[in-house]
Amino acid sequence: MNNHPTIVRFIGVFLVMAASGCGGNDVEPTSADDLNEEEVLSVSLTAEEIQELDLQTVPASSGTLELTQSFPGEVMVNQDRYVHIVPRVKGIVESVAFSEGDRVTSGEVLAILDSRELADIKSDYLASVERADIAEQTFEREKGLLEQGISSESEFLDARQGVTEAMIALRSSTQKLLSLGFSEEYISELPKQPDHALVHYELIAPMSGLVLQRHISQGESVDDENDAFAIADLSDVWIDLSIFQEQLDSVREGQRAVITSTGNRLSAEGQIKFLRSTLGEETRTAVARLVLDNESGRWRPGMFVNGDITVDEIDIEVLVERSAIINHDGTDVVFVQEGDRFVAQPVVTDRVNDTHVEIVSGLAIGQVYVSHGAFTLKAELAKSELSDDHSH
């Protein structure tokens, strides 16, 4: 670059602005044309040079400034999509089909147990079926004999009572099998199964998902009180953010939040679905919960995250991109484009977030400023300043 702008201290610019009564956005900011050439820090660039420096400009405008607060949090399993699988009978593990980390489909057999307790329950059911069948046959026979006058009415009533008792016993044994998770179709086919199948109890996956925990091994004795498997559908996850007591007034259900993982490797936006109304006894914090899509599987339960919650939205008269503000000799400036010149215009800023800054004075709506490349432009001015110093 061969541009050689005249460099002066910004105190001269501020004096001119003060003399003009500049103190708010309703006052026209100082222009390069209003000052002597010696009072303006600027550089002229050709179209090719602007393209080479990748400068981007936009007109200053009003906007909404989102104010955020940051909270620590953790990725959690969605408890609505999480199941603990407990055997409903005691037994010995004959085989295990899945390990931790495996994906399973609803209805798949996770493991097979050999259970003497189950064999007794199935045997009781089969005996009940036989007794009910015999009682029904006896009743039909006594009914026919009574109609022929061969049998007495008391014998007929005894046979009918036998049917009633047999059916009650059959319903009871059927309910025991249903309570163990067997379907009515399976139970109806039970009399056709081979004898060795009486001891088999299959642990069935009630949902599709990922095996997070497996607590059984082949040959191990298991009971009906401890988990055998834990399966989770991780297609979405909970993000639990910790909200301290003094911050509760600024957090509400429905607010938006940007979630980033430690190291900022992952980022996603969500909405607070639930705010716990009580504080944890040990942490003295409440929980604000979001639900994030996790089809990619990259949000892993146990990961630590930060959540930037949008706690307020403020209408701002003049709002510029944060990347447009640079500091020169202790003064905030914005590069304003005036034809082929870029003028470093002092501004007074106020509220700020990660992306935008409020301009209190020094820039008017509609003025075209450098939104991207301001630091590069500052470097070019520094080169020009050095060139000027060496030329004297």
Short mmCIF file of C-alpha atoms in Angstrom, two decimals:
data_model
loop_
_atom_site.label_atom_id
_atom_site.label_comp_id
_atom_site.label_asym_id
_atom_site.label_seq_id
_atom_site.Cartn_x
_atom_site.Cartn_y
_atom_site.Cartn_z
CA MET A 1 0.00 0.00 0.00
CA ASN A 2 1.28 3.49 -0.82
CA ASN A 3 -1.31 5.51 1.12
CA HIS A 4 0.15 8.12 3.44
CA PRO A 5 -2.64 9.60 5.62
CA THR A 6 -1.83 12.39 8.01
CA ILE A 7 -1.86 11.07 11.59
CA VAL A 8 -2.93 13.22 14.58
CA ARG A 9 -4.05 12.58 18.15
CA PHE A 10 -7.80 12.05 18.67
CA ILE A 11 -8.02 14.71 21.36
CA GLY A 12 -8.32 17.24 18.55
CA VAL A 13 -11.33 15.41 17.14
CA PHE A 14 -13.05 15.31 20.53
CA LEU A 15 -12.50 19.04 21.02
CA VAL A 16 -14.19 19.76 17.71
CA MET A 17 -17.08 17.40 18.60
CA ALA A 18 -17.48 19.05 22.01
CA ALA A 19 -17.53 22.49 20.44
CA SER A 20 -20.28 21.30 18.11
CA GLY A 21 -22.40 20.10 21.08
CA CYS A 22 -22.09 16.42 20.17
CA GLY A 23 -23.47 14.34 23.03
CA GLY A 24 -26.13 12.10 21.57
CA ASN A 25 -27.28 10.32 18.44
CA ASP A 26 -29.49 13.23 17.39
CA VAL A 27 -26.39 15.32 16.66
CA GLU A 28 -24.60 14.86 13.37
CA PRO A 29 -21.17 13.30 14.02
CA THR A 30 -18.06 15.09 12.97
CA SER A 31 -17.23 14.47 9.31
CA ALA A 32 -13.83 14.51 7.65
CA ASP A 33 -15.02 17.51 5.65
CA ASP A 34 -15.71 19.48 8.88
CA LEU A 35 -12.09 19.24 10.07
CA ASN A 36 -8.78 20.34 8.75
CA GLU A 37 -6.80 17.63 7.03
CA GLU A 38 -4.41 17.60 10.01
CA GLU A 39 -7.22 16.72 12.45
CA VAL A 40 -8.45 13.54 10.76
CA LEU A 41 -7.03 10.02 10.82
CA SER A 42 -7.98 8.49 7.49
CA VAL A 43 -6.80 6.47 4.54
CA SER A 44 -7.87 6.37 0.90
CA LEU A 45 -8.18 3.00 -0.83
CA THR A 46 -8.92 1.87 -4.34
CA ALA A 47 -11.65 -0.69 -5.06
CA GLU A 48 -8.96 -3.30 -5.65
CA GLU A 49 -7.33 -2.53 -2.30
CA ILE A 50 -10.67 -2.75 -0.50
CA GLN A 51 -11.25 -6.16 -2.03
CA GLU A 52 -7.71 -7.27 -1.19
CA LEU A 53 -8.17 -6.30 2.47
CA ASP A 54 -11.59 -8.03 2.52
CA LEU A 55 -13.27 -4.97 4.02
CA GLN A 56 -17.02 -5.22 4.53
CA THR A 57 -19.25 -2.23 5.18
CA VAL A 58 -22.84 -1.78 6.34
CA PRO A 59 -24.96 1.27 7.24
CA ALA A 60 -25.41 1.96 10.95
CA SER A 61 -28.95 1.15 12.09
CA SER A 62 -31.21 0.59 15.07
CA GLY A 63 -31.55 -2.88 16.48
CA THR A 64 -32.26 -5.14 19.42
CA LEU A 65 -29.42 -5.91 21.80
CA GLU A 66 -29.70 -9.28 23.50
CA LEU A 67 -28.17 -9.31 26.97
CA THR A 68 -27.03 -12.69 28.22
CA GLN A 69 -25.83 -14.32 31.42
CA SER A 70 -23.61 -17.39 31.49
CA PHE A 71 -24.35 -20.44 33.66
CA PRO A 72 -22.49 -23.73 34.16
CA GLY A 73 -24.26 -26.97 33.33
CA GLU A 74 -24.04 -30.61 32.38
CA VAL A 75 -25.37 -32.89 29.64
CA MET A 76 -27.84 -35.39 31.14
CA VAL A 77 -29.70 -38.44 29.87
CA ASN A 78 -33.31 -37.63 29.02
CA GLN A 79 -35.01 -39.48 31.87
CA ASP A 80 -38.20 -39.78 29.80
CA ARG A 81 -36.22 -41.94 27.36
CA TYR A 82 -34.25 -43.98 29.89
CA VAL A 83 -35.17 -47.44 31.22
CA HIS A 84 -33.73 -49.73 33.87
CA ILE A 85 -34.38 -53.39 33.07
CA VAL A 86 -34.84 -55.66 36.08
CA PRO A 87 -35.54 -59.42 35.79
CA ARG A 88 -38.99 -60.24 37.12
CA VAL A 89 -37.86 -63.66 38.35
CA LYS A 90 -34.73 -65.06 39.99
CA GLY A 91 -32.44 -67.21 37.88
CA ILE A 92 -29.05 -68.04 36.43
CA VAL A 93 -27.79 -66.16 33.37
CA GLU A 94 -27.56 -68.62 30.48
CA SER A 95 -26.50 -66.11 27.79
CA VAL A 96 -26.04 -62.37 27.23
CA ALA A 97 -26.45 -60.89 23.75
CA PHE A 98 -25.43 -57.23 24.25
CA SER A 99 -22.71 -55.23 25.98
CA GLU A 100 -22.32 -51.60 27.02
CA GLY A 101 -22.23 -49.30 24.02
CA ASP A 102 -24.29 -51.62 21.79
CA ARG A 103 -27.39 -50.35 20.06
CA VAL A 104 -30.55 -52.38 20.53
CA THR A 105 -33.97 -52.38 18.91
CA SER A 106 -37.22 -52.60 20.81
CA GLY A 107 -38.23 -56.27 21.20
CA GLU A 108 -34.72 -57.74 20.93
CA VAL A 109 -33.65 -60.39 23.47
CA LEU A 110 -30.95 -58.94 25.72
CA ALA A 111 -30.26 -62.06 27.79
CA ILE A 112 -31.75 -65.46 28.70
CA LEU A 113 -32.09 -66.71 32.27
CA ASP A 114 -32.72 -70.24 33.53
CA SER A 115 -35.27 -69.85 36.31
CA ARG A 116 -36.65 -72.57 38.55
CA GLU A 117 -39.16 -70.05 39.86
CA LEU A 118 -40.42 -69.43 36.34
CA ALA A 119 -40.62 -73.17 35.65
CA ASP A 120 -42.89 -73.56 38.69
CA ILE A 121 -45.15 -70.71 37.51
CA LYS A 122 -45.40 -72.14 33.98
CA SER A 123 -46.04 -75.64 35.32
CA ASP A 124 -48.80 -74.30 37.53
CA TYR A 125 -50.36 -72.63 34.50
CA LEU A 126 -50.20 -75.83 32.41
CA ALA A 127 -51.75 -77.82 35.28
CA SER A 128 -54.52 -75.20 35.53
CA VAL A 129 -55.22 -75.58 31.83
CA GLU A 130 -55.53 -79.35 32.25
CA ARG A 131 -57.78 -79.06 35.32
CA ALA A 132 -60.01 -76.55 33.56
CA ASP A 133 -60.31 -78.84 30.54
CA ILE A 134 -61.16 -81.86 32.71
CA ALA A 135 -63.66 -79.83 34.74
CA GLU A 136 -65.35 -78.64 31.53
CA GLN A 137 -65.62 -82.20 30.21
CA THR A 138 -67.03 -83.42 33.52
CA PHE A 139 -69.58 -80.66 33.56
CA GLU A 140 -70.75 -81.43 30.01
CA ARG A 141 -71.04 -85.14 30.87
CA GLU A 142 -73.04 -84.50 34.06
CA LYS A 143 -75.26 -82.08 32.19
CA GLY A 144 -76.09 -84.76 29.61
CA LEU A 145 -76.70 -87.43 32.29
CA LEU A 146 -78.98 -85.07 34.19
CA GLU A 147 -81.01 -84.46 31.05
CA GLN A 148 -81.34 -88.26 30.62
CA GLY A 149 -82.37 -88.67 34.26
CA ILE A 150 -79.34 -90.82 34.97
CA SER A 151 -77.40 -88.37 37.19
CA SER A 152 -78.65 -86.42 40.16
CA GLU A 153 -78.89 -82.63 40.32
CA SER A 154 -76.36 -82.51 43.17
CA GLU A 155 -73.77 -84.25 40.98
CA PHE A 156 -74.50 -81.73 38.24
CA LEU A 157 -74.05 -78.81 40.64
CA ASP A 158 -70.79 -80.27 41.92
CA ALA A 159 -69.53 -80.46 38.34
CA ARG A 160 -70.51 -76.86 37.67
CA GLN A 161 -68.74 -75.79 40.86
CA GLY A 162 -65.66 -77.66 39.69
CA VAL A 163 -65.65 -75.68 36.44
CA THR A 164 -65.92 -72.40 38.33
CA GLU A 165 -63.03 -73.26 40.64
CA ALA A 166 -60.87 -74.49 37.77
CA MET A 167 -61.43 -71.30 35.78
CA ILE A 168 -60.54 -69.16 38.80
CA ALA A 169 -57.30 -71.09 39.21
CA LEU A 170 -56.56 -70.74 35.48
CA ARG A 171 -57.10 -66.97 35.55
CA SER A 172 -54.82 -66.67 38.57
CA SER A 173 -51.96 -68.58 36.93
CA THR A 174 -52.48 -66.60 33.70
CA GLN A 175 -52.20 -63.31 35.58
CA LYS A 176 -48.90 -64.41 37.11
CA LEU A 177 -47.47 -64.97 33.64
CA LEU A 178 -48.83 -61.65 32.37
CA SER A 179 -47.21 -59.86 35.32
CA LEU A 180 -43.87 -61.34 34.23
CA GLY A 181 -44.20 -59.61 30.88
CA PHE A 182 -45.46 -62.51 28.75
CA SER A 183 -48.04 -61.70 26.09
CA GLU A 184 -51.41 -63.42 25.85
CA GLU A 185 -50.27 -64.90 22.53
CA TYR A 186 -47.18 -66.39 24.17
CA ILE A 187 -49.24 -67.80 27.04
CA SER A 188 -51.74 -69.42 24.69
CA GLU A 189 -48.88 -71.19 22.87
CA LEU A 190 -47.24 -72.36 26.09
CA PRO A 191 -48.77 -75.88 26.07
CA LYS A 192 -47.08 -76.47 22.68
CA GLN A 193 -43.58 -75.55 23.89
CA PRO A 194 -40.98 -78.23 24.71
CA ASP A 195 -40.29 -78.97 28.37
CA HIS A 196 -36.80 -77.41 28.38
CA ALA A 197 -38.35 -74.04 27.42
CA LEU A 198 -40.21 -73.92 30.74
CA VAL A 199 -37.12 -72.64 32.57
CA HIS A 200 -36.18 -69.97 30.01
CA TYR A 201 -36.86 -66.33 30.82
CA GLU A 202 -35.99 -63.75 28.16
CA LEU A 203 -35.01 -60.19 29.06
CA ILE A 204 -36.56 -58.09 26.28
CA ALA A 205 -35.55 -54.55 25.30
CA PRO A 206 -38.65 -52.39 25.88
CA MET A 207 -37.31 -49.57 23.69
CA SER A 208 -34.66 -48.86 21.07
CA GLY A 209 -31.51 -47.15 22.24
CA LEU A 210 -27.98 -47.49 23.52
CA VAL A 211 -26.95 -49.91 26.27
CA LEU A 212 -25.44 -47.59 28.87
CA GLN A 213 -24.98 -50.20 31.60
CA ARG A 214 -24.84 -53.99 31.82
CA HIS A 215 -24.69 -55.63 35.24
CA ILE A 216 -24.98 -59.34 34.43
CA SER A 217 -22.61 -61.98 33.05
CA GLN A 218 -23.03 -65.57 31.90
CA GLY A 219 -23.38 -68.01 34.80
CA GLU A 220 -24.21 -65.28 37.30
CA SER A 221 -27.11 -65.60 39.72
CA VAL A 222 -29.54 -62.68 39.47
CA ASP A 223 -32.65 -61.65 41.37
CA ASP A 224 -35.67 -59.46 40.80
CA GLU A 225 -34.36 -56.48 42.80
CA ASN A 226 -31.31 -55.28 40.86
CA ASP A 227 -30.82 -53.77 37.40
CA ALA A 228 -29.56 -56.05 34.66
CA PHE A 229 -29.39 -53.37 31.92
CA ALA A 230 -29.90 -49.65 31.47
CA ILE A 231 -30.91 -48.44 28.02
CA ALA A 232 -31.24 -44.83 26.85
CA ASP A 233 -32.50 -43.21 23.69
CA LEU A 234 -29.92 -40.46 23.17
CA SER A 235 -31.58 -38.93 20.13
CA ASP A 236 -32.10 -35.96 22.42
CA VAL A 237 -30.54 -35.02 25.76
CA TRP A 238 -31.23 -32.78 28.73
CA ILE A 239 -29.01 -29.79 29.46
CA ASP A 240 -29.25 -28.93 33.17
CA LEU A 241 -27.92 -25.45 33.96
CA SER A 242 -27.18 -24.42 37.56
CA ILE A 243 -28.88 -21.13 38.49
CA PHE A 244 -27.67 -19.43 41.65
CA GLN A 245 -30.16 -17.95 44.06
CA GLU A 246 -29.31 -14.31 43.29
CA GLN A 247 -29.76 -14.97 39.53
CA LEU A 248 -33.17 -16.62 39.69
CA ASP A 249 -35.13 -13.42 39.05
CA SER A 250 -33.57 -13.07 35.59
CA VAL A 251 -34.25 -16.65 34.40
CA ARG A 252 -37.64 -17.85 33.15
CA GLU A 253 -39.11 -20.74 31.20
CA GLY A 254 -39.18 -20.02 27.47
CA GLN A 255 -35.94 -18.02 27.38
CA ARG A 256 -33.42 -18.87 24.67
CA ALA A 257 -29.93 -20.08 25.50
CA VAL A 258 -26.79 -20.91 23.54
CA ILE A 259 -25.11 -24.05 24.86
CA THR A 260 -21.39 -24.58 24.31
CA SER A 261 -19.29 -27.51 25.43
CA THR A 262 -16.06 -27.08 27.34
CA GLY A 263 -13.48 -25.91 24.83
CA ASN A 264 -16.27 -24.63 22.54
CA ARG A 265 -16.10 -27.70 20.34
CA LEU A 266 -19.90 -27.99 20.24
CA SER A 267 -22.55 -25.31 20.15
CA ALA A 268 -26.34 -25.39 19.91
CA GLU A 269 -29.31 -23.17 20.67
CA GLY A 270 -32.29 -24.23 22.74
CA GLN A 271 -35.13 -23.01 24.92
CA ILE A 272 -35.62 -23.41 28.66
CA LYS A 273 -38.38 -26.01 29.07
CA PHE A 274 -38.33 -26.36 32.84
CA LEU A 275 -37.17 -24.30 35.82
CA ARG A 276 -37.07 -26.17 39.12
CA SER A 277 -38.82 -24.21 41.84
CA THR A 278 -36.66 -25.54 44.68
CA LEU A 279 -32.95 -25.17 45.41
CA GLY A 280 -30.61 -28.11 45.87
CA GLU A 281 -29.73 -28.65 49.53
CA GLU A 282 -26.01 -28.97 48.86
CA THR A 283 -25.48 -26.72 45.84
CA ARG A 284 -28.09 -24.07 46.74
CA THR A 285 -28.85 -23.74 43.06
CA ALA A 286 -31.94 -24.30 40.94
CA VAL A 287 -31.99 -26.20 37.65
CA ALA A 288 -32.94 -24.68 34.30
CA ARG A 289 -33.42 -27.50 31.79
CA LEU A 290 -33.24 -27.48 28.01
CA VAL A 291 -33.82 -30.35 25.59
CA LEU A 292 -31.32 -30.55 22.72
CA ASP A 293 -31.51 -32.63 19.57
CA ASN A 294 -28.71 -35.20 19.59
CA GLU A 295 -29.17 -37.23 16.43
CA SER A 296 -25.45 -36.74 15.79
CA GLY A 297 -24.63 -38.36 19.13
CA ARG A 298 -21.99 -35.72 19.88
CA TRP A 299 -23.65 -34.43 23.06
CA ARG A 300 -22.58 -37.08 25.56
CA PRO A 301 -24.12 -37.39 29.03
CA GLY A 302 -21.65 -36.20 31.64
CA MET A 303 -20.11 -33.46 29.48
CA PHE A 304 -19.73 -30.05 31.15
CA VAL A 305 -21.20 -27.10 29.27
CA ASN A 306 -21.86 -23.38 29.57
CA GLY A 307 -25.24 -21.88 28.83
CA ASP A 308 -25.60 -18.24 27.76
CA ILE A 309 -29.21 -17.36 28.54
CA THR A 310 -30.79 -14.33 26.89
CA VAL A 311 -32.12 -12.54 29.98
CA ASP A 312 -33.18 -9.29 28.31
CA GLU A 313 -33.75 -7.72 24.89
CA ILE A 314 -33.27 -3.94 24.57
CA ASP A 315 -34.16 -1.71 21.62
CA ILE A 316 -31.06 0.32 20.71
CA GLU A 317 -31.06 3.48 18.59
CA VAL A 318 -27.64 2.88 17.01
CA LEU A 319 -26.26 -0.65 17.10
CA VAL A 320 -23.06 -1.78 15.37
CA GLU A 321 -21.22 -5.05 15.10
CA ARG A 322 -18.67 -5.57 17.85
CA SER A 323 -15.94 -6.30 15.33
CA ALA A 324 -16.28 -2.72 14.08
CA ILE A 325 -14.96 -1.20 17.33
CA ILE A 326 -11.21 -0.83 17.70
CA ASN A 327 -9.16 1.03 20.27
CA HIS A 328 -6.62 3.58 19.14
CA ASP A 329 -4.53 5.38 21.77
CA GLY A 330 -7.19 4.65 24.41
CA THR A 331 -10.10 5.82 22.27
CA ASP A 332 -12.85 3.68 20.74
CA VAL A 333 -13.21 4.37 17.03
CA VAL A 334 -15.27 3.14 14.08
CA PHE A 335 -14.02 3.41 10.51
CA VAL A 336 -16.60 5.34 8.50
CA GLN A 337 -16.51 5.24 4.71
CA GLU A 338 -16.70 8.58 2.92
CA GLY A 339 -16.26 7.93 -0.79
CA ASP A 340 -12.87 6.30 -1.22
CA ARG A 341 -11.73 7.39 2.25
CA PHE A 342 -12.05 5.51 5.52
CA VAL A 343 -12.12 7.86 8.51
CA ALA A 344 -11.42 6.71 12.07
CA GLN A 345 -14.39 8.28 13.83
CA PRO A 346 -14.36 8.40 17.68
CA VAL A 347 -17.49 6.94 19.33
CA VAL A 348 -18.88 6.54 22.83
CA THR A 349 -20.16 3.02 23.55
CA ASP A 350 -22.36 1.60 26.29
CA ARG A 351 -24.01 -1.81 26.52
CA VAL A 352 -22.44 -4.73 24.71
CA ASN A 353 -22.88 -8.45 24.09
CA ASP A 354 -20.80 -11.02 22.21
CA THR A 355 -21.76 -9.70 18.78
CA HIS A 356 -22.98 -6.08 18.97
CA VAL A 357 -22.27 -2.77 20.73
CA GLU A 358 -24.53 0.17 21.55
CA ILE A 359 -23.26 3.52 20.21
CA VAL A 360 -24.25 6.41 22.46
CA SER A 361 -22.65 9.15 20.34
CA GLY A 362 -20.29 9.61 17.45
CA LEU A 363 -22.16 7.67 14.75
CA ALA A 364 -25.48 8.40 13.07
CA ILE A 365 -28.01 6.02 11.58
CA GLY A 366 -27.25 5.49 7.90
CA GLN A 367 -23.51 6.20 8.07
CA VAL A 368 -21.60 3.40 6.36
CA TYR A 369 -19.00 1.83 8.63
CA VAL A 370 -16.51 -1.04 8.36
CA SER A 371 -18.13 -4.06 10.02
CA HIS A 372 -15.42 -6.56 9.06
CA GLY A 373 -11.74 -5.82 8.61
CA ALA A 374 -11.37 -2.87 11.01
CA PHE A 375 -8.24 -4.33 12.59
CA THR A 376 -6.71 -4.89 9.16
CA LEU A 377 -7.47 -1.29 8.28
CA LYS A 378 -5.87 -0.12 11.54
CA ALA A 379 -2.74 -2.08 10.62
CA GLU A 380 -2.65 -0.35 7.24
CA LEU A 381 -2.86 3.01 9.00
CA ALA A 382 -0.01 1.99 11.28
CA LYS A 383 2.10 1.21 8.22
CA SER A 384 1.27 4.61 6.79
CA GLU A 385 2.14 6.27 10.11
CA LEU A 386 5.55 4.58 10.14
CA SER A 387 6.09 5.60 6.52
CA ASP A 388 5.27 9.22 7.36
CA ASP A 389 7.66 9.20 10.34
CA HIS A 390 10.51 7.88 8.20
CA SER A 391 9.85 10.50 5.52
CA HIS A 392 10.40 13.44 7.96
#
